[in-house]
Tab-separated table of C-alpha atoms and ligand atoms in Angstrom:
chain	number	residue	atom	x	y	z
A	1	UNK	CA	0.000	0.000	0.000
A	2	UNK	CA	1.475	3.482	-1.122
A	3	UNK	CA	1.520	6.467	1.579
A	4	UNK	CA	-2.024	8.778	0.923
A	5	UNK	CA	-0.953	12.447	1.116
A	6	UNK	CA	-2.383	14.700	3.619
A	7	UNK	CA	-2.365	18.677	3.053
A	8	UNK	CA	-2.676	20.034	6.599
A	9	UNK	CA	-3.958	23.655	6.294
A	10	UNK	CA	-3.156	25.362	9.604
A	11	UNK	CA	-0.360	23.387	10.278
A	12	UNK	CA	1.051	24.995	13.326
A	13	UNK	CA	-2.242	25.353	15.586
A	14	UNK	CA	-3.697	23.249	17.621
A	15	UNK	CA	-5.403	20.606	15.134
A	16	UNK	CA	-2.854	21.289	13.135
A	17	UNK	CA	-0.007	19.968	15.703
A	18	UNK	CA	-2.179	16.880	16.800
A	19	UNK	CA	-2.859	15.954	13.071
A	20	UNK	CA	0.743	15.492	12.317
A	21	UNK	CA	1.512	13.694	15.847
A	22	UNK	CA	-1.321	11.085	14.427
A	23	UNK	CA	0.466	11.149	11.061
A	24	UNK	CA	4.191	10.689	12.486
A	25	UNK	CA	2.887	7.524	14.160
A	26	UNK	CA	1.819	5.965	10.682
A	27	UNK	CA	4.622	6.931	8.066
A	28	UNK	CA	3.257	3.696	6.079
A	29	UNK	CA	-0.068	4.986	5.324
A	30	UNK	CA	0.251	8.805	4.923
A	31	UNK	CA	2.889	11.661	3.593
A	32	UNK	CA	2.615	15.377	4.097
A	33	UNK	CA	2.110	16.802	0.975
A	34	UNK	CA	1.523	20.193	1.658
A	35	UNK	CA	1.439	22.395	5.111
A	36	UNK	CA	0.160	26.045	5.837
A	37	UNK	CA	0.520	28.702	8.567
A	38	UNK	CA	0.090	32.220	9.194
A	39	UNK	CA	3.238	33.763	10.834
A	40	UNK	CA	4.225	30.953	13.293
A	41	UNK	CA	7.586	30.370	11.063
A	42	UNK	CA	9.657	28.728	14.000
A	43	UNK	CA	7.035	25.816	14.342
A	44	UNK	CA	6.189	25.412	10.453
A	45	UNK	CA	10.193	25.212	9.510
A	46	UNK	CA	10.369	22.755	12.076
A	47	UNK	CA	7.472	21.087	10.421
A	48	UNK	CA	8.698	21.269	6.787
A	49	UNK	CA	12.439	19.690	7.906
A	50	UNK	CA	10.165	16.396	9.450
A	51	UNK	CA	7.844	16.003	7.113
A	52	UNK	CA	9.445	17.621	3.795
A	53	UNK	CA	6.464	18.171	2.036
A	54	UNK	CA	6.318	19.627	-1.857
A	55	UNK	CA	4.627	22.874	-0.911
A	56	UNK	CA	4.608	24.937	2.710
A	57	UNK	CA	2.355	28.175	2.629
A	58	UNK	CA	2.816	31.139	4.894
A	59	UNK	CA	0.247	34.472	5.100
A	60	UNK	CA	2.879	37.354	4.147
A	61	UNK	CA	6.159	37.711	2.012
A	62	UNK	CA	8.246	38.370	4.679
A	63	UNK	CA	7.319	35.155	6.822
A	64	UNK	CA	8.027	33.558	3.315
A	65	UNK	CA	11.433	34.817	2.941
A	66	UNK	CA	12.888	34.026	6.224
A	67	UNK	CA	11.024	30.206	5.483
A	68	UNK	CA	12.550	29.935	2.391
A	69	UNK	CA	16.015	31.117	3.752
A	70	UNK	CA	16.271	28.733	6.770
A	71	UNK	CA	14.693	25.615	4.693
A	72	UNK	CA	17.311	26.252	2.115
A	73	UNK	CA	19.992	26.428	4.867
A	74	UNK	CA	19.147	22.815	5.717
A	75	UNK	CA	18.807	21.691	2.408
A	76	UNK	CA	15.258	21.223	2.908
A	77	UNK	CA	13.757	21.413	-1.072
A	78	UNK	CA	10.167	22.138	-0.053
A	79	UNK	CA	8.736	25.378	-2.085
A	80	UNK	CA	7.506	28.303	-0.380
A	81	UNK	CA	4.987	30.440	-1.422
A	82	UNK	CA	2.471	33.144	0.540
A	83	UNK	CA	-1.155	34.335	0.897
A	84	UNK	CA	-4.641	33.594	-0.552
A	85	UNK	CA	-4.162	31.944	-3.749
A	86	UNK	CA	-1.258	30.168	-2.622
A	87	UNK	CA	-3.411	28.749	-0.059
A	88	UNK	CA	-6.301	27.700	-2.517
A	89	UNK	CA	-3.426	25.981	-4.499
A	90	UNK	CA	-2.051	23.748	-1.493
A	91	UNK	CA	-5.560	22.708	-1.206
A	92	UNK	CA	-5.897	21.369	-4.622
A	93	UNK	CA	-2.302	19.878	-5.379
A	94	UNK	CA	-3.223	16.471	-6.924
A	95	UNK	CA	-0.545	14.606	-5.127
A	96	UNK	CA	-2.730	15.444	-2.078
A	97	UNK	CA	-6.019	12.910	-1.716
A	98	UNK	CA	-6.805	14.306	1.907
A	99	UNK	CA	-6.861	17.754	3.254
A	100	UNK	CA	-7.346	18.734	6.803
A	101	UNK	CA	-9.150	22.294	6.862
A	102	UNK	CA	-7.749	23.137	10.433
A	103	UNK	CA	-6.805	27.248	9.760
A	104	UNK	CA	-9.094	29.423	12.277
A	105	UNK	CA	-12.157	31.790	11.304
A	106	UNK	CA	-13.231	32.837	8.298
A	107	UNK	CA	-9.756	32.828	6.480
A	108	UNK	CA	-10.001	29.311	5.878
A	109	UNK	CA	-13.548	29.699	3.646
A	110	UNK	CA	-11.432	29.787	0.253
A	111	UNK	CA	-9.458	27.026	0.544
A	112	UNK	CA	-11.560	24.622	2.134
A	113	UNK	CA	-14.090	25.613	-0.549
A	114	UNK	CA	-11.328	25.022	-3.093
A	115	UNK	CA	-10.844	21.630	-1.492
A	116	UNK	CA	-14.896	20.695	-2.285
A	117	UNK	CA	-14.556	21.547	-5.633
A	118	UNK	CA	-11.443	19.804	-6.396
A	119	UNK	CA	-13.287	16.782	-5.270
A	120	UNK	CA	-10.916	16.232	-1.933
A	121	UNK	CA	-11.488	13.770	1.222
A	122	UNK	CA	-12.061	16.938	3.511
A	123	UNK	CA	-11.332	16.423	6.960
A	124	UNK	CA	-13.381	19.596	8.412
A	125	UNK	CA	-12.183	21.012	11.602
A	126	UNK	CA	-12.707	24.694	10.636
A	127	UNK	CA	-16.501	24.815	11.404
A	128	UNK	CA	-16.407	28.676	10.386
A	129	UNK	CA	-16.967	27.399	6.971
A	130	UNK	CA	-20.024	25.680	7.236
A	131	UNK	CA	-21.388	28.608	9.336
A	132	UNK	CA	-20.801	30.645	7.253
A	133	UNK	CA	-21.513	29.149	3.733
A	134	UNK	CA	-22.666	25.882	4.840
A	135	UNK	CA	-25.698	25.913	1.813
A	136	UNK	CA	-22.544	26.418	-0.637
A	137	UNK	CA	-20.055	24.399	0.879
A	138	UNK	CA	-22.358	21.508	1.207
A	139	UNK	CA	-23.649	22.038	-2.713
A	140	UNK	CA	-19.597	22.243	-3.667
A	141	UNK	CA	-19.112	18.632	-1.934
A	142	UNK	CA	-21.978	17.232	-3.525
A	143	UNK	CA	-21.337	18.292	-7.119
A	144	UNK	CA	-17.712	17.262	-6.937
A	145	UNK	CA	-17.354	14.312	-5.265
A	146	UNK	CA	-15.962	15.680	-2.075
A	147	UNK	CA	-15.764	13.183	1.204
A	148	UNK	CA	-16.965	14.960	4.213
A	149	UNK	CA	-15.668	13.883	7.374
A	150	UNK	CA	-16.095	15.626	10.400
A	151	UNK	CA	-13.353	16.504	12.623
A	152	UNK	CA	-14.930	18.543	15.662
A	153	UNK	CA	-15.244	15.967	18.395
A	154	UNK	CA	-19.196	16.284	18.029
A	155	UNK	CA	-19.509	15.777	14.835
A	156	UNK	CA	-17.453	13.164	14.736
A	157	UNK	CA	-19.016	11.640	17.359
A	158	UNK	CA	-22.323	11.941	15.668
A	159	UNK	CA	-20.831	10.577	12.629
A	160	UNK	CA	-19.869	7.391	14.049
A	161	UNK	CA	-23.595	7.164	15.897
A	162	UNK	CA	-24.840	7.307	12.648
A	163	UNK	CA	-26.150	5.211	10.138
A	164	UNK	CA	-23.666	4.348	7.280
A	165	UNK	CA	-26.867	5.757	4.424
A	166	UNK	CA	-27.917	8.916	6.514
A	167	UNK	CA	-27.639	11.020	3.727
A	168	UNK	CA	-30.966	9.590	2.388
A	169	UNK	CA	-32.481	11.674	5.674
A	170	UNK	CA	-31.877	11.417	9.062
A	171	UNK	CA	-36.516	10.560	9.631
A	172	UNK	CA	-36.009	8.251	6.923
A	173	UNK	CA	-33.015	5.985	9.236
A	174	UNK	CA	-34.834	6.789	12.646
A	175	UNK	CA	-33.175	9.430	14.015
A	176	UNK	CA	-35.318	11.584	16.537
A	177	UNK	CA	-32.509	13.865	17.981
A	178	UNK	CA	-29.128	14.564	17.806
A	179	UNK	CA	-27.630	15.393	21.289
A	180	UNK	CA	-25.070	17.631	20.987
A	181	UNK	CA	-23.055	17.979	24.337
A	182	UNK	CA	-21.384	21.024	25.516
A	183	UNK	CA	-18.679	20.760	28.257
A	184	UNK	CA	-20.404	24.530	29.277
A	185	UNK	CA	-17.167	25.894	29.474
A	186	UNK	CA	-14.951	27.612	32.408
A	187	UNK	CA	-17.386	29.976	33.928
A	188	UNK	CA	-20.892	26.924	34.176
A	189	UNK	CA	-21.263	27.865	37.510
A	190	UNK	CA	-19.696	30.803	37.690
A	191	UNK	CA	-21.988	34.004	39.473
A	192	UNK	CA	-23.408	35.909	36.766
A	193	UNK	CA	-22.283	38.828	38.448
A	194	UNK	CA	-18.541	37.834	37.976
A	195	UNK	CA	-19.261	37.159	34.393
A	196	UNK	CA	-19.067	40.671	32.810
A	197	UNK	CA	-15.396	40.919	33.986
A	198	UNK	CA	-13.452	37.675	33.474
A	199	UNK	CA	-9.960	38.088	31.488
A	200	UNK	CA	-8.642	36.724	27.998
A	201	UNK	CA	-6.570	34.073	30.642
A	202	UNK	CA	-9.555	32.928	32.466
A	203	UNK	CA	-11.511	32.032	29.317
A	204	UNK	CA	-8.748	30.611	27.839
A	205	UNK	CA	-8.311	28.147	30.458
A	206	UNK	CA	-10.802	25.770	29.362
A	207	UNK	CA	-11.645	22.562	32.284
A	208	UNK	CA	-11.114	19.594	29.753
A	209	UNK	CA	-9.553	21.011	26.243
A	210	UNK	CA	-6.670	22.786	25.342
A	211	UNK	CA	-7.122	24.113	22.397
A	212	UNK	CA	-6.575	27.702	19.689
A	213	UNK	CA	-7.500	30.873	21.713
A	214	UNK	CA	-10.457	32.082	19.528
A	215	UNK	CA	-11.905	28.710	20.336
A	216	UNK	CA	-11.483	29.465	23.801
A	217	UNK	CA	-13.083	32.091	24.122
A	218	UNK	CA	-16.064	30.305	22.067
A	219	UNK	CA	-16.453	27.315	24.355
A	220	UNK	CA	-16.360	30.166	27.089
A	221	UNK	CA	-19.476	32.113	25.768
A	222	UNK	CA	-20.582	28.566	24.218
A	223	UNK	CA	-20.656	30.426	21.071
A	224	UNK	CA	-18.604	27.297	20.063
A	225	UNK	CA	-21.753	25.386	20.713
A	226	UNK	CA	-24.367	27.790	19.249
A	227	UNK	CA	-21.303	28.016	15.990
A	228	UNK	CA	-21.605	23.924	16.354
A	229	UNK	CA	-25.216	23.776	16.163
A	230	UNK	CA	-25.461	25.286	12.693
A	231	UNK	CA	-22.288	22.964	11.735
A	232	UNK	CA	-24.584	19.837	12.804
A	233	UNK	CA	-27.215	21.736	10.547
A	234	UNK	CA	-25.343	21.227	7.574
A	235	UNK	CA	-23.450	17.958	7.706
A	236	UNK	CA	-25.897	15.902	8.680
A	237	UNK	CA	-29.125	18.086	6.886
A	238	UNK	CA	-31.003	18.109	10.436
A	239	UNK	CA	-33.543	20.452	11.045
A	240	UNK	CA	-32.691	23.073	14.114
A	241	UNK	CA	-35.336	21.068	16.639
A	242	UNK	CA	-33.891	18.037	15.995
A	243	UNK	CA	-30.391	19.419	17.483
A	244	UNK	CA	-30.593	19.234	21.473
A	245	UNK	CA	-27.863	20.606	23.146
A	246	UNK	CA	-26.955	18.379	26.179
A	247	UNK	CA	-24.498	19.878	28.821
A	248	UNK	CA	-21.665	17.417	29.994
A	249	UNK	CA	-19.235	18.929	32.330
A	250	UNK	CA	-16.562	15.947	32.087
A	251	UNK	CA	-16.504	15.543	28.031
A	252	UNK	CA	-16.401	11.933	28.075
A	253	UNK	CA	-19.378	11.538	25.996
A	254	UNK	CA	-18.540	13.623	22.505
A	255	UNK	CA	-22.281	13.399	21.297
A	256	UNK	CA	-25.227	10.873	20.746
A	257	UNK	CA	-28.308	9.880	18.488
A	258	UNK	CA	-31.695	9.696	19.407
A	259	UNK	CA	-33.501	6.655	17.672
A	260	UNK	CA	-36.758	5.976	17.111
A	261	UNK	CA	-37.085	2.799	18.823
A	262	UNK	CA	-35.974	4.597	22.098
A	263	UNK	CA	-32.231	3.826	21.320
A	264	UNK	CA	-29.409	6.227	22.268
A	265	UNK	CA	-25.816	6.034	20.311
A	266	UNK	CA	-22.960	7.625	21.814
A	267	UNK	CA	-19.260	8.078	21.278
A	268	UNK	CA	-17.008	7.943	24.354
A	269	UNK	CA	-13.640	8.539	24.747
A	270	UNK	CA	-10.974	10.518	26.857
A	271	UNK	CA	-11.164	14.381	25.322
A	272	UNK	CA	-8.296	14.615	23.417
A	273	UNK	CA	-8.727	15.350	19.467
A	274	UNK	CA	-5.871	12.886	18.150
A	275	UNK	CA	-9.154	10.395	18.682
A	276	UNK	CA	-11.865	12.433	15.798
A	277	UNK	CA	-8.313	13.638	13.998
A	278	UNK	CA	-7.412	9.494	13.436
A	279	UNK	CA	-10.543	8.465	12.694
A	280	UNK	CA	-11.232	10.764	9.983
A	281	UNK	CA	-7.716	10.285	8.879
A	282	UNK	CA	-8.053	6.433	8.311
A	283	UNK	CA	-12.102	6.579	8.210
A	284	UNK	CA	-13.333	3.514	7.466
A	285	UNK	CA	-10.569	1.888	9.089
A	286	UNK	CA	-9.240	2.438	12.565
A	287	UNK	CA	-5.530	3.285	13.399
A	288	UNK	CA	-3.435	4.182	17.072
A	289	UNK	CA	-4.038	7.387	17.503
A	290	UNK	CA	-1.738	7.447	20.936
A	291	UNK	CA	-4.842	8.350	23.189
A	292	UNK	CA	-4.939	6.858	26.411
A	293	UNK	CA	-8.013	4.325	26.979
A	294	UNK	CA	-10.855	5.556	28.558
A	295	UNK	CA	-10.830	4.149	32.246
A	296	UNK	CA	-14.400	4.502	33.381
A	297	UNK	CA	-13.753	3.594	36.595
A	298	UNK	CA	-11.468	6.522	37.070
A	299	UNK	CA	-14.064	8.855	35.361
A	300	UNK	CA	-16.383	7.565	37.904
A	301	UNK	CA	-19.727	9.805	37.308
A	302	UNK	CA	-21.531	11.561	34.132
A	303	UNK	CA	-23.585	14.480	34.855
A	304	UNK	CA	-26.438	16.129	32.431
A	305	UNK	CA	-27.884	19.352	32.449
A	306	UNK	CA	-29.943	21.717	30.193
A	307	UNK	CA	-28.469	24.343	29.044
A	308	UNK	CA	-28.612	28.166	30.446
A	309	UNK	CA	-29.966	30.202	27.373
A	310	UNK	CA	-29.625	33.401	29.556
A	311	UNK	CA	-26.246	32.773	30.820
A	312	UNK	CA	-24.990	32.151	27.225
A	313	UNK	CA	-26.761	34.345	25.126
A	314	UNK	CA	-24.232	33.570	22.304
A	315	UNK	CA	-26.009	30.179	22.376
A	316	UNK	CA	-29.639	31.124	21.648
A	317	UNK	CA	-28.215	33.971	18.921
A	318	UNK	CA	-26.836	30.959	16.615
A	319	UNK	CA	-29.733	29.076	17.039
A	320	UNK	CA	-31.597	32.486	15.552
A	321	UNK	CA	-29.466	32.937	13.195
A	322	UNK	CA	-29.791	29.448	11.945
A	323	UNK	CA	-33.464	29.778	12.094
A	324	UNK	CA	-33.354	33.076	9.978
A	325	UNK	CA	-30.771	31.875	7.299
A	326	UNK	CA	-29.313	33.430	4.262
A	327	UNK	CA	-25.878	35.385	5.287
A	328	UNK	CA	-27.478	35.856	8.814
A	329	UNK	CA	-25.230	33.224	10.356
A	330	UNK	CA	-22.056	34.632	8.324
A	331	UNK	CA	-23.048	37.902	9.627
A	332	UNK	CA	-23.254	36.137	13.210
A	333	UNK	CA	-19.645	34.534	12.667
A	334	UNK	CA	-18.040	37.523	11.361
A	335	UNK	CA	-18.902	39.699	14.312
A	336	UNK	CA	-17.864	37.158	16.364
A	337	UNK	CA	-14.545	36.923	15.139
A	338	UNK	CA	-14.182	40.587	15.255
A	339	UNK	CA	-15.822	40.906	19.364
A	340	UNK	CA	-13.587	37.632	20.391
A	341	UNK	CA	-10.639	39.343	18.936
A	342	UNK	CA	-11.320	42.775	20.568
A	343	UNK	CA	-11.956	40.667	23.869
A	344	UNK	CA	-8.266	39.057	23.568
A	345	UNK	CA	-6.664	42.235	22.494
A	346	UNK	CA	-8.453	43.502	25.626
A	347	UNK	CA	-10.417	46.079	24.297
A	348	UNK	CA	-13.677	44.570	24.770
A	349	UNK	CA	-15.618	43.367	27.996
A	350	UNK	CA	-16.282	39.306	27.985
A	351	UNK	CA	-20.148	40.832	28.440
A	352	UNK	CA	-19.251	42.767	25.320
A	353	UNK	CA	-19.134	40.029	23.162
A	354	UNK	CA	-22.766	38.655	22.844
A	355	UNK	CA	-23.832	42.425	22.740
A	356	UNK	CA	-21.707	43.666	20.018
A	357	UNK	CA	-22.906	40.450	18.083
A	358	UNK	CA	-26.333	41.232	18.474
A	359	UNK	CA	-26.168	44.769	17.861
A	360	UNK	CA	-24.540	43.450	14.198
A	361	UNK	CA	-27.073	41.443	13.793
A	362	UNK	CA	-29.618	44.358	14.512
A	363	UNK	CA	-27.549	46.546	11.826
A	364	UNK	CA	-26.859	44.882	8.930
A	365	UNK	CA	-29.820	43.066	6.635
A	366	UNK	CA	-28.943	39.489	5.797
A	367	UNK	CA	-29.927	38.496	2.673
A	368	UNK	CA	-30.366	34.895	0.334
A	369	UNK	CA	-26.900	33.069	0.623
A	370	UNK	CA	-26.444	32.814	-3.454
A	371	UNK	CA	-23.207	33.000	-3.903
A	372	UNK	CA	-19.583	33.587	-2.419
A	373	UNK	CA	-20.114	37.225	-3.342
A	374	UNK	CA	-22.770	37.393	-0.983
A	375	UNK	CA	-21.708	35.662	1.587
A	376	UNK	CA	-18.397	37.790	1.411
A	377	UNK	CA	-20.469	40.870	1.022
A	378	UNK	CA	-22.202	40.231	4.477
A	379	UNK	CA	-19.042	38.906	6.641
A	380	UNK	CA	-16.957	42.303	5.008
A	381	UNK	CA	-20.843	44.533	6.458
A	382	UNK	CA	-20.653	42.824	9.458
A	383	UNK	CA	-16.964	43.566	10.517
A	384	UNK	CA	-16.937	47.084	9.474
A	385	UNK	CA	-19.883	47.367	11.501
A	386	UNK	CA	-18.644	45.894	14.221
A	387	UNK	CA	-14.838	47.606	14.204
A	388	UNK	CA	-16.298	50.734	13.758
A	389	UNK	CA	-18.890	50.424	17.505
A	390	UNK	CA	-16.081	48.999	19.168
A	391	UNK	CA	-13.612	52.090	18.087
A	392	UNK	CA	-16.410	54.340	19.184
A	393	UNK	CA	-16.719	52.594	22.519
A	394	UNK	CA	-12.912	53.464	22.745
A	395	UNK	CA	-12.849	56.821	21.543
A	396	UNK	CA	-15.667	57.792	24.022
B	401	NAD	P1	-5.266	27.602	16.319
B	401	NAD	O1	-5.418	29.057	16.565
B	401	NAD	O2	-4.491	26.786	17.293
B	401	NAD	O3	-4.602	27.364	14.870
B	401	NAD	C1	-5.084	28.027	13.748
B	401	NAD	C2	-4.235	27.730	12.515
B	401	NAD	O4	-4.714	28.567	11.438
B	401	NAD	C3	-2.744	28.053	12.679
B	401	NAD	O5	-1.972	27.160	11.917
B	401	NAD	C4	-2.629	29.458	12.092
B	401	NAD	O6	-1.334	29.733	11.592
B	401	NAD	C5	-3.655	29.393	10.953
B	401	NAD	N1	-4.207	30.720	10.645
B	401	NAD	C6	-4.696	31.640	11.527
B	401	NAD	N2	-5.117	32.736	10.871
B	401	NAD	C7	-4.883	32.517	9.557
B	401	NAD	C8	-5.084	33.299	8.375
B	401	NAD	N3	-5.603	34.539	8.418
B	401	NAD	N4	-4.726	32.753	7.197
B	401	NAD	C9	-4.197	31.507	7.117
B	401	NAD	N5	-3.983	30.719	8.205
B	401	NAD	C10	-4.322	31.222	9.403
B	401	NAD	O7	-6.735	27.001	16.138
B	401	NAD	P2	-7.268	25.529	16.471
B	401	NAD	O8	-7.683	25.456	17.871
B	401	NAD	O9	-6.335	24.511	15.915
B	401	NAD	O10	-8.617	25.508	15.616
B	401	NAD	C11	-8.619	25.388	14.198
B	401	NAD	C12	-10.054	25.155	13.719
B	401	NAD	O11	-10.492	23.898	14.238
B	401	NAD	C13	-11.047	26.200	14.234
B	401	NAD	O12	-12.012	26.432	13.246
B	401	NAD	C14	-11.682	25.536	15.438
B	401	NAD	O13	-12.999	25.975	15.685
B	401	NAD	C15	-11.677	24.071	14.990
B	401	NAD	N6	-11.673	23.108	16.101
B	401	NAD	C16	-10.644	23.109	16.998
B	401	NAD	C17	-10.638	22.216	18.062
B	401	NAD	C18	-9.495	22.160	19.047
B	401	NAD	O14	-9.504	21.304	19.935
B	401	NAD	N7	-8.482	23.005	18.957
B	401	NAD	C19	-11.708	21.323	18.203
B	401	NAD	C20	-12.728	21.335	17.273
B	401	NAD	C21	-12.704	22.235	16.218
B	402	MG	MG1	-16.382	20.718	19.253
């Protein structure tokens, strides 16, 4: 059996990092064809000397030079090249029968877009593309032969729960519900009254993950889940009451299937993302993915709770967004990228985020999602609108 090639785009975060510790344990079955990153050059030079793929992709010239320098100092022959189309050209190399869409936000829309329609096996971490154009991204798969296989431990977890032929509708195989757990993040129980003030390191210091900082701060105002929701939406073409989301402080179980005949399906396993990362990797097959075996014994207890709509108003805006559709959820995304990234830089209140998002949302119209243009158009509206209120708040 000849090596399948693997592009990994975001190379250097944290999918990125765990992808190639699953791929360094199976040199037999998979080579790196291509890797991208945005600045981190230290970690993606390190990267390119292991794995010497053909192609690594960096965001700026600059980042590319001093690649390009040090790889040619060690005699490393990979190519170098920088920004968008670059990007959109890793994701299509033919030597490459995989990708892993694992860049952050909205940046990786083009790409793993240009993966679908090159007729790739997409492994889909970055769920900011199906929020954001899941009605295109999901059309682009179809009409080109693209594999979906979900990455985010939910989704993956759903995946497995579900029937091999759910595509031919989730009624149609029995499935009443999809139960979508939530870990609920650092501040659960947290009084609400301490909630307005918590700091970039609090909400970064997530109980059972570790994981990118934007995603942080996501599974801190469950945004994640509410972005997760509309990501369930798409892959697995289930209506918005069919998605139930479950909270599960100790992230043992990753999700679950409601069946008609009163059966539940769950995937368990210790929280660590080499698990989803391997099995999409070697999907339908089953590899080491160096994860330590679940030991229920030690995990003792599972506890289940509803969650807190009020507490995590980022929560019920996705599912409203969802509900609405067209470039409402892009709009929802975009001015979430723009509030979490205020919040890190410290220039926005953690409170701040689910209000700036819903004042966007108030602001700019959403329209039919029809094309890239539009969907484009709307995330560009939305983060104008929602730079310009937070440099007001500053200013004032
Ligand atoms: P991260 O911040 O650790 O890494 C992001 C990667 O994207 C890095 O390689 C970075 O260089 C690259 N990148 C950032 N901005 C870019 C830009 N403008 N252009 C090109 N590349 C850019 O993030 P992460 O935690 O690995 O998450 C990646 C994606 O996977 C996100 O969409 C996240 O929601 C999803 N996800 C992550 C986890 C997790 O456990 N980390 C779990 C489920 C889903
Ligand atoms: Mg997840």
């Amino acid at each position: 059996m000849s090596a399948r090639g693997v592009t990994v785009l975001g190379a250097t975060g944290s999918i990125g990092q765990s992808t190639l510790d699953v791929v360094r344990r199976h040199p037999d079955r998979y080579r790196i064809v291509a890797l991208t990153a945005h600045r981190q050059v230290d970690r993606l030079v390190a990267d390119c000397l292991e794995f010497a793929p053909q192609v690594a992709v960096v965001g700026d010239p600059a980042s590319a030079e001093l690649v390009r320098a040090r790889l040619a100092d060690a005699g490393c022959r990979t190519a170098v090249a920088w920004g968008e189309e670059a990007l959109v050209a890793a994701a299509t190399l033919p030597e490459a029968e995989m990708v892993m869409a694992a860049i952050v936000g909205a940046a990786g829309l083009a790409p793993t877009l240009a993966a679908a329609r090159a007729g790739k096996r997409i492994l889909l971490a970055n769920k900011e593309v199906l929020v954001m154009a899941g009605e295109l991204f999901m059309h682009a798969a179809n009409e080109h032969g693209a594999t979906l296989l979900p990455v985010d431990s939910e989704h993956n977890a759903i995946f497995q729960a579900l029937p091999a032929d759910f595509r031919r509708g989730l009624a149609a195989c029995g499935v009443e519900q999809i139960l979508l757990t939530a870990s609920g993040g650092p501040f659960r129980t947290l009084p609400l009254s301490a909630l307005a003030g918590v700091t970039p390191e609090q909400a970064c210091a997530h109980p059972n993950w570790v994981m990118g900082r934007k995603i942080s701060v996501d599974s801190a105002t469950m945004m994640n889940k509410g972005l997760e929701v509309i990501e369930a939406h798409w892959l697995f073409a289930a209506p918005p009451d069919m998605i139930q989301v479950v909270v599960h402080p100790q992230s043992v179980i990753h999700s679950a299937v409601r069946y008609s005949d009163g059966s539940v399906l769950a995937q368990l396993g210790n929280p660590d993302m080499r698990t989803p990362i391997a099995h999409a990797l070697a999907w339908p097959e089953r590899i080491a993915a160096g994860v330590a075996p679940l030991d229920l014994f030690a995990v003792g207890r599972l506890d289940f709770h509803a969650p807190d709509f009020e507490r995590f108003r980022c929560l019920q805006l996705a599912y409203d967004v969802l509900r609405a559709g067209g470039t409402a959820p892009a709009i929802l995304n975009a001015a979430n990228e723009v509030a979490v990234a205020a919040f890190l830089e410290r220039r926005l209140s953690f409170a701040g985020i689910p209000a700036l998002i819903e004042a966007t949302l108030a602001a700019v119209p959403a329209g039919p999602e029809g094309s890239l243009a539009d969907v484009i158009a709307a995330d560009a509206a939305a983060r104008r609108f929602a730079g310009t209120r937070i440099d007001g708040a500053a200013a004032a």
